[in-house]
mmCIF file with all atom_site columns, N, CA and C and ligand atoms in Angstrom:
data_model
loop_
_atom_site.group_PDB
_atom_site.id
_atom_site.type_symbol
_atom_site.label_atom_id
_atom_site.label_alt_id
_atom_site.label_comp_id
_atom_site.label_asym_id
_atom_site.label_entity_id
_atom_site.label_seq_id
_atom_site.pdbx_PDB_ins_code
_atom_site.Cartn_x
_atom_site.Cartn_y
_atom_site.Cartn_z
_atom_site.occupancy
_atom_site.B_iso_or_equiv
_atom_site.pdbx_formal_charge
_atom_site.auth_seq_id
_atom_site.auth_comp_id
_atom_site.auth_asym_id
_atom_site.auth_atom_id
_atom_site.pdbx_PDB_model_num
ATOM   1   N  N   . MET A 1 1  ? 10.775 -18.518 -34.271 1.00 58.00 ? 1  MET A N   1
ATOM   2   C  CA  . MET A 1 1  ? 9.760  -17.848 -32.669 1.00 58.00 ? 1  MET A CA  1
ATOM   3   C  C   . MET A 1 1  ? 10.026 -18.094 -31.425 1.00 58.00 ? 1  MET A C   1
ATOM   4   N  N   . ASN A 1 2  ? 10.456 -17.188 -30.699 1.00 62.00 ? 2  ASN A N   1
ATOM   5   C  CA  . ASN A 1 2  ? 10.814 -18.148 -29.285 1.00 62.00 ? 2  ASN A CA  1
ATOM   6   C  C   . ASN A 1 2  ? 9.771  -17.751 -28.250 1.00 62.00 ? 2  ASN A C   1
ATOM   7   N  N   . THR A 1 3  ? 8.976  -18.789 -27.694 1.00 64.00 ? 3  THR A N   1
ATOM   8   C  CA  . THR A 1 3  ? 7.506  -19.135 -27.045 1.00 64.00 ? 3  THR A CA  1
ATOM   9   C  C   . THR A 1 3  ? 8.277  -19.195 -25.540 1.00 64.00 ? 3  THR A C   1
ATOM   10  N  N   . THR A 1 4  ? 9.258  -19.418 -25.348 1.00 65.00 ? 4  THR A N   1
ATOM   11  C  CA  . THR A 1 4  ? 9.761  -19.825 -23.903 1.00 65.00 ? 4  THR A CA  1
ATOM   12  C  C   . THR A 1 4  ? 10.181 -18.420 -23.234 1.00 65.00 ? 4  THR A C   1
ATOM   13  N  N   . THR A 1 5  ? 9.474  -17.856 -22.591 1.00 63.00 ? 5  THR A N   1
ATOM   14  C  CA  . THR A 1 5  ? 10.400 -16.082 -21.883 1.00 63.00 ? 5  THR A CA  1
ATOM   15  C  C   . THR A 1 5  ? 10.776 -17.215 -20.664 1.00 63.00 ? 5  THR A C   1
ATOM   16  N  N   . GLN A 1 6  ? 12.479 -16.925 -20.518 1.00 62.00 ? 6  GLN A N   1
ATOM   17  C  CA  . GLN A 1 6  ? 12.933 -17.539 -19.425 1.00 62.00 ? 6  GLN A CA  1
ATOM   18  C  C   . GLN A 1 6  ? 13.419 -16.198 -18.742 1.00 62.00 ? 6  GLN A C   1
ATOM   19  N  N   . THR A 1 7  ? 13.027 -15.994 -17.459 1.00 62.00 ? 7  THR A N   1
ATOM   20  C  CA  . THR A 1 7  ? 13.290 -15.242 -16.437 1.00 62.00 ? 7  THR A CA  1
ATOM   21  C  C   . THR A 1 7  ? 14.564 -15.418 -15.585 1.00 62.00 ? 7  THR A C   1
ATOM   22  N  N   . ALA A 1 8  ? 15.440 -14.548 -15.056 1.00 60.00 ? 8  ALA A N   1
ATOM   23  C  CA  . ALA A 1 8  ? 16.724 -14.671 -14.360 1.00 60.00 ? 8  ALA A CA  1
ATOM   24  C  C   . ALA A 1 8  ? 16.368 -15.766 -13.006 1.00 60.00 ? 8  ALA A C   1
ATOM   25  N  N   . ALA A 1 9  ? 16.359 -16.803 -13.241 1.00 62.00 ? 9  ALA A N   1
ATOM   26  C  CA  . ALA A 1 9  ? 16.115 -17.932 -12.229 1.00 62.00 ? 9  ALA A CA  1
ATOM   27  C  C   . ALA A 1 9  ? 15.124 -17.201 -11.088 1.00 62.00 ? 9  ALA A C   1
ATOM   28  N  N   . PRO A 1 10 ? 14.078 -17.729 -11.266 1.00 67.00 ? 10 PRO A N   1
ATOM   29  C  CA  . PRO A 1 10 ? 12.759 -17.608 -10.443 1.00 67.00 ? 10 PRO A CA  1
ATOM   30  C  C   . PRO A 1 10 ? 13.498 -18.364 -9.413  1.00 67.00 ? 10 PRO A C   1
ATOM   31  N  N   . SER A 1 11 ? 13.500 -19.414 -9.687  1.00 81.00 ? 11 SER A N   1
ATOM   32  C  CA  . SER A 1 11 ? 13.762 -20.705 -8.306  1.00 81.00 ? 11 SER A CA  1
ATOM   33  C  C   . SER A 1 11 ? 14.502 -19.865 -7.255  1.00 81.00 ? 11 SER A C   1
ATOM   34  N  N   . LEU A 1 12 ? 15.334 -19.202 -7.451  1.00 83.00 ? 12 LEU A N   1
ATOM   35  C  CA  . LEU A 1 12 ? 16.384 -18.888 -6.816  1.00 83.00 ? 12 LEU A CA  1
ATOM   36  C  C   . LEU A 1 12 ? 16.260 -17.138 -6.219  1.00 83.00 ? 12 LEU A C   1
ATOM   37  N  N   . LEU A 1 13 ? 15.588 -16.244 -6.666  1.00 87.00 ? 13 LEU A N   1
ATOM   38  C  CA  . LEU A 1 13 ? 14.829 -15.387 -6.545  1.00 87.00 ? 13 LEU A CA  1
ATOM   39  C  C   . LEU A 1 13 ? 13.935 -15.270 -5.802  1.00 87.00 ? 13 LEU A C   1
ATOM   40  N  N   . ALA A 1 14 ? 13.012 -16.370 -5.539  1.00 89.00 ? 14 ALA A N   1
ATOM   41  C  CA  . ALA A 1 14 ? 11.247 -16.231 -4.878  1.00 89.00 ? 14 ALA A CA  1
ATOM   42  C  C   . ALA A 1 14 ? 12.242 -16.245 -3.601  1.00 89.00 ? 14 ALA A C   1
ATOM   43  N  N   . PRO A 1 15 ? 13.217 -17.570 -3.136  1.00 90.00 ? 15 PRO A N   1
ATOM   44  C  CA  . PRO A 1 15 ? 13.368 -17.526 -1.885  1.00 90.00 ? 15 PRO A CA  1
ATOM   45  C  C   . PRO A 1 15 ? 14.193 -16.379 -1.352  1.00 90.00 ? 15 PRO A C   1
ATOM   46  N  N   . ALA A 1 16 ? 15.022 -16.309 -1.921  1.00 91.00 ? 16 ALA A N   1
ATOM   47  C  CA  . ALA A 1 16 ? 16.063 -14.880 -1.516  1.00 91.00 ? 16 ALA A CA  1
ATOM   48  C  C   . ALA A 1 16 ? 14.907 -13.519 -1.021  1.00 91.00 ? 16 ALA A C   1
ATOM   49  N  N   . PHE A 1 17 ? 14.076 -13.287 -1.827  1.00 91.00 ? 17 PHE A N   1
ATOM   50  C  CA  . PHE A 1 17 ? 13.235 -12.360 -1.886  1.00 91.00 ? 17 PHE A CA  1
ATOM   51  C  C   . PHE A 1 17 ? 12.142 -12.566 -0.430  1.00 91.00 ? 17 PHE A C   1
ATOM   52  N  N   . ALA A 1 18 ? 11.389 -13.871 -0.077  1.00 91.00 ? 18 ALA A N   1
ATOM   53  C  CA  . ALA A 1 18 ? 10.955 -14.150 0.643   1.00 91.00 ? 18 ALA A CA  1
ATOM   54  C  C   . ALA A 1 18 ? 11.820 -14.399 1.938   1.00 91.00 ? 18 ALA A C   1
ATOM   55  N  N   . MET A 1 19 ? 13.082 -14.486 1.913   1.00 91.00 ? 19 MET A N   1
ATOM   56  C  CA  . MET A 1 19 ? 13.883 -14.529 3.152   1.00 91.00 ? 19 MET A CA  1
ATOM   57  C  C   . MET A 1 19 ? 14.340 -13.057 3.511   1.00 91.00 ? 19 MET A C   1
ATOM   58  N  N   . ALA A 1 20 ? 14.567 -11.932 2.274   1.00 91.00 ? 20 ALA A N   1
ATOM   59  C  CA  . ALA A 1 20 ? 14.730 -10.316 2.701   1.00 91.00 ? 20 ALA A CA  1
ATOM   60  C  C   . ALA A 1 20 ? 13.489 -10.069 3.341   1.00 91.00 ? 20 ALA A C   1
ATOM   61  N  N   . LEU A 1 21 ? 12.249 -10.720 2.967   1.00 91.00 ? 21 LEU A N   1
ATOM   62  C  CA  . LEU A 1 21 ? 10.812 -9.998  3.548   1.00 91.00 ? 21 LEU A CA  1
ATOM   63  C  C   . LEU A 1 21 ? 10.787 -10.498 4.777   1.00 91.00 ? 21 LEU A C   1
ATOM   64  N  N   . ILE A 1 22 ? 11.205 -11.522 5.363   1.00 88.00 ? 22 ILE A N   1
ATOM   65  C  CA  . ILE A 1 22 ? 11.007 -12.044 6.799   1.00 88.00 ? 22 ILE A CA  1
ATOM   66  C  C   . ILE A 1 22 ? 11.736 -11.030 7.612   1.00 88.00 ? 22 ILE A C   1
ATOM   67  N  N   . GLY A 1 23 ? 13.552 -11.019 7.275   1.00 86.00 ? 23 GLY A N   1
ATOM   68  C  CA  . GLY A 1 23 ? 14.607 -10.334 8.035   1.00 86.00 ? 23 GLY A CA  1
ATOM   69  C  C   . GLY A 1 23 ? 13.658 -8.777  8.118   1.00 86.00 ? 23 GLY A C   1
ATOM   70  N  N   . LEU A 1 24 ? 12.786 -8.207  7.018   1.00 85.00 ? 24 LEU A N   1
ATOM   71  C  CA  . LEU A 1 24 ? 13.015 -6.853  7.309   1.00 85.00 ? 24 LEU A CA  1
ATOM   72  C  C   . LEU A 1 24 ? 11.869 -6.433  8.506   1.00 85.00 ? 24 LEU A C   1
ATOM   73  N  N   . SER A 1 25 ? 10.841 -7.502  8.074   1.00 84.00 ? 25 SER A N   1
ATOM   74  C  CA  . SER A 1 25 ? 9.805  -7.872  9.021   1.00 84.00 ? 25 SER A CA  1
ATOM   75  C  C   . SER A 1 25 ? 9.992  -7.791  10.173  1.00 84.00 ? 25 SER A C   1
ATOM   76  N  N   . ALA A 1 26 ? 10.729 -8.873  10.475  1.00 76.00 ? 26 ALA A N   1
ATOM   77  C  CA  . ALA A 1 26 ? 11.279 -9.241  12.059  1.00 76.00 ? 26 ALA A CA  1
ATOM   78  C  C   . ALA A 1 26 ? 12.304 -7.729  12.290  1.00 76.00 ? 26 ALA A C   1
ATOM   79  N  N   . MET A 1 27 ? 13.155 -7.554  11.859  1.00 75.00 ? 27 MET A N   1
ATOM   80  C  CA  . MET A 1 27 ? 13.886 -6.315  12.202  1.00 75.00 ? 27 MET A CA  1
ATOM   81  C  C   . MET A 1 27 ? 12.934 -4.914  12.175  1.00 75.00 ? 27 MET A C   1
ATOM   82  N  N   . PHE A 1 28 ? 11.658 -4.615  11.882  1.00 74.00 ? 28 PHE A N   1
ATOM   83  C  CA  . PHE A 1 28 ? 10.681 -3.680  11.614  1.00 74.00 ? 28 PHE A CA  1
ATOM   84  C  C   . PHE A 1 28 ? 9.904  -3.899  12.970  1.00 74.00 ? 28 PHE A C   1
ATOM   85  N  N   . VAL A 1 29 ? 9.162  -5.237  13.409  1.00 68.00 ? 29 VAL A N   1
ATOM   86  C  CA  . VAL A 1 29 ? 8.479  -5.704  14.233  1.00 68.00 ? 29 VAL A CA  1
ATOM   87  C  C   . VAL A 1 29 ? 9.599  -5.321  15.806  1.00 68.00 ? 29 VAL A C   1
ATOM   88  N  N   . ALA A 1 30 ? 10.692 -5.460  15.815  1.00 61.00 ? 30 ALA A N   1
ATOM   89  C  CA  . ALA A 1 30 ? 11.086 -5.658  16.607  1.00 61.00 ? 30 ALA A CA  1
ATOM   90  C  C   . ALA A 1 30 ? 11.388 -4.127  17.039  1.00 61.00 ? 30 ALA A C   1
ATOM   91  N  N   . GLY A 1 31 ? 11.640 -3.132  16.068  1.00 63.00 ? 31 GLY A N   1
ATOM   92  C  CA  . GLY A 1 31 ? 12.030 -1.664  16.479  1.00 63.00 ? 31 GLY A CA  1
ATOM   93  C  C   . GLY A 1 31 ? 10.583 -0.997  17.020  1.00 63.00 ? 31 GLY A C   1
ATOM   94  N  N   . VAL A 1 32 ? 9.443  -1.714  16.366  1.00 65.00 ? 32 VAL A N   1
ATOM   95  C  CA  . VAL A 1 32 ? 8.009  -1.094  16.787  1.00 65.00 ? 32 VAL A CA  1
ATOM   96  C  C   . VAL A 1 32 ? 7.834  -1.664  18.097  1.00 65.00 ? 32 VAL A C   1
ATOM   97  N  N   . ALA A 1 33 ? 7.740  -2.707  18.490  1.00 59.00 ? 33 ALA A N   1
ATOM   98  C  CA  . ALA A 1 33 ? 7.156  -3.469  19.792  1.00 59.00 ? 33 ALA A CA  1
ATOM   99  C  C   . ALA A 1 33 ? 8.176  -3.379  20.808  1.00 59.00 ? 33 ALA A C   1
ATOM   100 N  N   . GLN A 1 34 ? 9.776  -3.144  20.743  1.00 63.00 ? 34 GLN A N   1
ATOM   101 C  CA  . GLN A 1 34 ? 10.264 -2.904  21.740  1.00 63.00 ? 34 GLN A CA  1
ATOM   102 C  C   . GLN A 1 34 ? 10.237 -3.614  22.811  1.00 63.00 ? 34 GLN A C   1
ATOM   103 N  N   . SER A 1 35 ? 9.811  -4.957  22.780  1.00 68.00 ? 35 SER A N   1
ATOM   104 C  CA  . SER A 1 35 ? 9.466  -5.953  23.616  1.00 68.00 ? 35 SER A CA  1
ATOM   105 C  C   . SER A 1 35 ? 11.295 -7.304  23.629  1.00 68.00 ? 35 SER A C   1
ATOM   106 N  N   . ALA A 1 36 ? 11.744 -7.253  24.838  1.00 75.00 ? 36 ALA A N   1
ATOM   107 C  CA  . ALA A 1 36 ? 12.320 -7.988  25.064  1.00 75.00 ? 36 ALA A CA  1
ATOM   108 C  C   . ALA A 1 36 ? 12.491 -9.293  23.654  1.00 75.00 ? 36 ALA A C   1
ATOM   109 N  N   . THR A 1 37 ? 11.264 -9.790  24.100  1.00 76.00 ? 37 THR A N   1
ATOM   110 C  CA  . THR A 1 37 ? 11.065 -11.484 23.598  1.00 76.00 ? 37 THR A CA  1
ATOM   111 C  C   . THR A 1 37 ? 11.111 -11.185 21.781  1.00 76.00 ? 37 THR A C   1
ATOM   112 N  N   . MET A 1 38 ? 10.408 -10.153 21.464  1.00 71.00 ? 38 MET A N   1
ATOM   113 C  CA  . MET A 1 38 ? 10.344 -9.692  19.831  1.00 71.00 ? 38 MET A CA  1
ATOM   114 C  C   . MET A 1 38 ? 11.793 -9.387  19.757  1.00 71.00 ? 38 MET A C   1
ATOM   115 N  N   . HIS A 1 39 ? 12.558 -8.738  20.654  1.00 76.00 ? 39 HIS A N   1
ATOM   116 C  CA  . HIS A 1 39 ? 13.897 -8.283  19.978  1.00 76.00 ? 39 HIS A CA  1
ATOM   117 C  C   . HIS A 1 39 ? 14.768 -9.642  19.880  1.00 76.00 ? 39 HIS A C   1
ATOM   118 N  N   . ASP A 1 40 ? 15.001 -10.457 20.978  1.00 81.00 ? 40 ASP A N   1
ATOM   119 C  CA  . ASP A 1 40 ? 15.573 -11.610 20.796  1.00 81.00 ? 40 ASP A CA  1
ATOM   120 C  C   . ASP A 1 40 ? 15.412 -12.494 19.767  1.00 81.00 ? 40 ASP A C   1
ATOM   121 N  N   . ALA A 1 41 ? 14.263 -12.389 19.091  1.00 80.00 ? 41 ALA A N   1
ATOM   122 C  CA  . ALA A 1 41 ? 13.603 -13.573 18.320  1.00 80.00 ? 41 ALA A CA  1
ATOM   123 C  C   . ALA A 1 41 ? 13.869 -12.785 16.293  1.00 80.00 ? 41 ALA A C   1
ATOM   124 N  N   . ALA A 1 42 ? 14.094 -11.615 16.863  1.00 78.00 ? 42 ALA A N   1
ATOM   125 C  CA  . ALA A 1 42 ? 14.541 -10.824 15.568  1.00 78.00 ? 42 ALA A CA  1
ATOM   126 C  C   . ALA A 1 42 ? 16.115 -11.306 15.362  1.00 78.00 ? 42 ALA A C   1
ATOM   127 N  N   . HIS A 1 43 ? 16.453 -11.018 17.070  1.00 83.00 ? 43 HIS A N   1
ATOM   128 C  CA  . HIS A 1 43 ? 17.915 -10.800 16.637  1.00 83.00 ? 43 HIS A CA  1
ATOM   129 C  C   . HIS A 1 43 ? 18.656 -12.369 16.310  1.00 83.00 ? 43 HIS A C   1
ATOM   130 N  N   . ASP A 1 44 ? 17.736 -13.195 16.650  1.00 86.00 ? 44 ASP A N   1
ATOM   131 C  CA  . ASP A 1 44 ? 18.004 -14.659 16.164  1.00 86.00 ? 44 ASP A CA  1
ATOM   132 C  C   . ASP A 1 44 ? 17.810 -14.943 15.121  1.00 86.00 ? 44 ASP A C   1
ATOM   133 N  N   . MET A 1 45 ? 16.629 -14.003 14.090  1.00 83.00 ? 45 MET A N   1
ATOM   134 C  CA  . MET A 1 45 ? 16.508 -14.251 12.840  1.00 83.00 ? 45 MET A CA  1
ATOM   135 C  C   . MET A 1 45 ? 17.872 -13.316 12.282  1.00 83.00 ? 45 MET A C   1
ATOM   136 N  N   . ARG A 1 46 ? 18.047 -12.487 12.495  1.00 86.00 ? 46 ARG A N   1
ATOM   137 C  CA  . ARG A 1 46 ? 18.898 -11.700 11.741  1.00 86.00 ? 46 ARG A CA  1
ATOM   138 C  C   . ARG A 1 46 ? 20.624 -12.498 11.907  1.00 86.00 ? 46 ARG A C   1
ATOM   139 N  N   . HIS A 1 47 ? 20.980 -13.121 12.704  1.00 88.00 ? 47 HIS A N   1
ATOM   140 C  CA  . HIS A 1 47 ? 22.020 -14.152 12.400  1.00 88.00 ? 47 HIS A CA  1
ATOM   141 C  C   . HIS A 1 47 ? 21.433 -15.275 11.581  1.00 88.00 ? 47 HIS A C   1
ATOM   142 N  N   . ALA A 1 48 ? 20.401 -15.831 11.352  1.00 89.00 ? 48 ALA A N   1
ATOM   143 C  CA  . ALA A 1 48 ? 20.491 -17.097 10.850  1.00 89.00 ? 48 ALA A CA  1
ATOM   144 C  C   . ALA A 1 48 ? 20.073 -16.534 9.373   1.00 89.00 ? 48 ALA A C   1
ATOM   145 N  N   . THR A 1 49 ? 19.958 -15.052 8.936   1.00 88.00 ? 49 THR A N   1
ATOM   146 C  CA  . THR A 1 49 ? 19.719 -14.591 7.778   1.00 88.00 ? 49 THR A CA  1
ATOM   147 C  C   . THR A 1 49 ? 21.041 -14.171 7.245   1.00 88.00 ? 49 THR A C   1
ATOM   148 N  N   . GLY A 1 50 ? 21.873 -14.098 8.201   1.00 87.00 ? 50 GLY A N   1
ATOM   149 C  CA  . GLY A 1 50 ? 23.176 -13.639 8.135   1.00 87.00 ? 50 GLY A CA  1
ATOM   150 C  C   . GLY A 1 50 ? 23.139 -11.803 7.701   1.00 87.00 ? 50 GLY A C   1
ATOM   151 N  N   . PHE A 1 51 ? 22.533 -11.421 8.835   1.00 82.00 ? 51 PHE A N   1
ATOM   152 C  CA  . PHE A 1 51 ? 22.390 -9.744  8.736   1.00 82.00 ? 51 PHE A CA  1
ATOM   153 C  C   . PHE A 1 51 ? 23.491 -9.290  9.359   1.00 82.00 ? 51 PHE A C   1
ATOM   154 N  N   . PRO A 1 52 ? 24.046 -8.526  9.151   1.00 81.00 ? 52 PRO A N   1
ATOM   155 C  CA  . PRO A 1 52 ? 24.954 -7.536  10.099  1.00 81.00 ? 52 PRO A CA  1
ATOM   156 C  C   . PRO A 1 52 ? 24.653 -7.224  11.199  1.00 81.00 ? 52 PRO A C   1
ATOM   157 N  N   . CYS A 1 53 ? 25.587 -7.586  12.130  1.00 79.00 ? 53 CYS A N   1
ATOM   158 C  CA  . CYS A 1 53 ? 24.765 -7.354  13.622  1.00 79.00 ? 53 CYS A CA  1
ATOM   159 C  C   . CYS A 1 53 ? 25.698 -6.964  14.316  1.00 79.00 ? 53 CYS A C   1
ATOM   160 N  N   . HIS A 1 54 ? 26.526 -7.727  14.800  1.00 79.00 ? 54 HIS A N   1
ATOM   161 C  CA  . HIS A 1 54 ? 27.623 -6.965  16.034  1.00 79.00 ? 54 HIS A CA  1
ATOM   162 C  C   . HIS A 1 54 ? 28.858 -8.001  15.592  1.00 79.00 ? 54 HIS A C   1
HETATM 163 ZN ZN1 . LIG B 2 .  ? 24.010 -10.285 17.064  1.00 92.73 ? 1  LIG B ZN1 1
#
């Protein structure tokens, strides 16, 4: 009987999901706020997370 339920690398999934959530929320905030400061912050976040930008 196998008591150890091993899911697919939770130590890798957690930060990847958190990073995607941060990137999406940053883009969403920039799209709604339409502020230059927020846009710059989201733009930097986009490049930092490796999102396709320009
Ligand atoms: Zn860019």
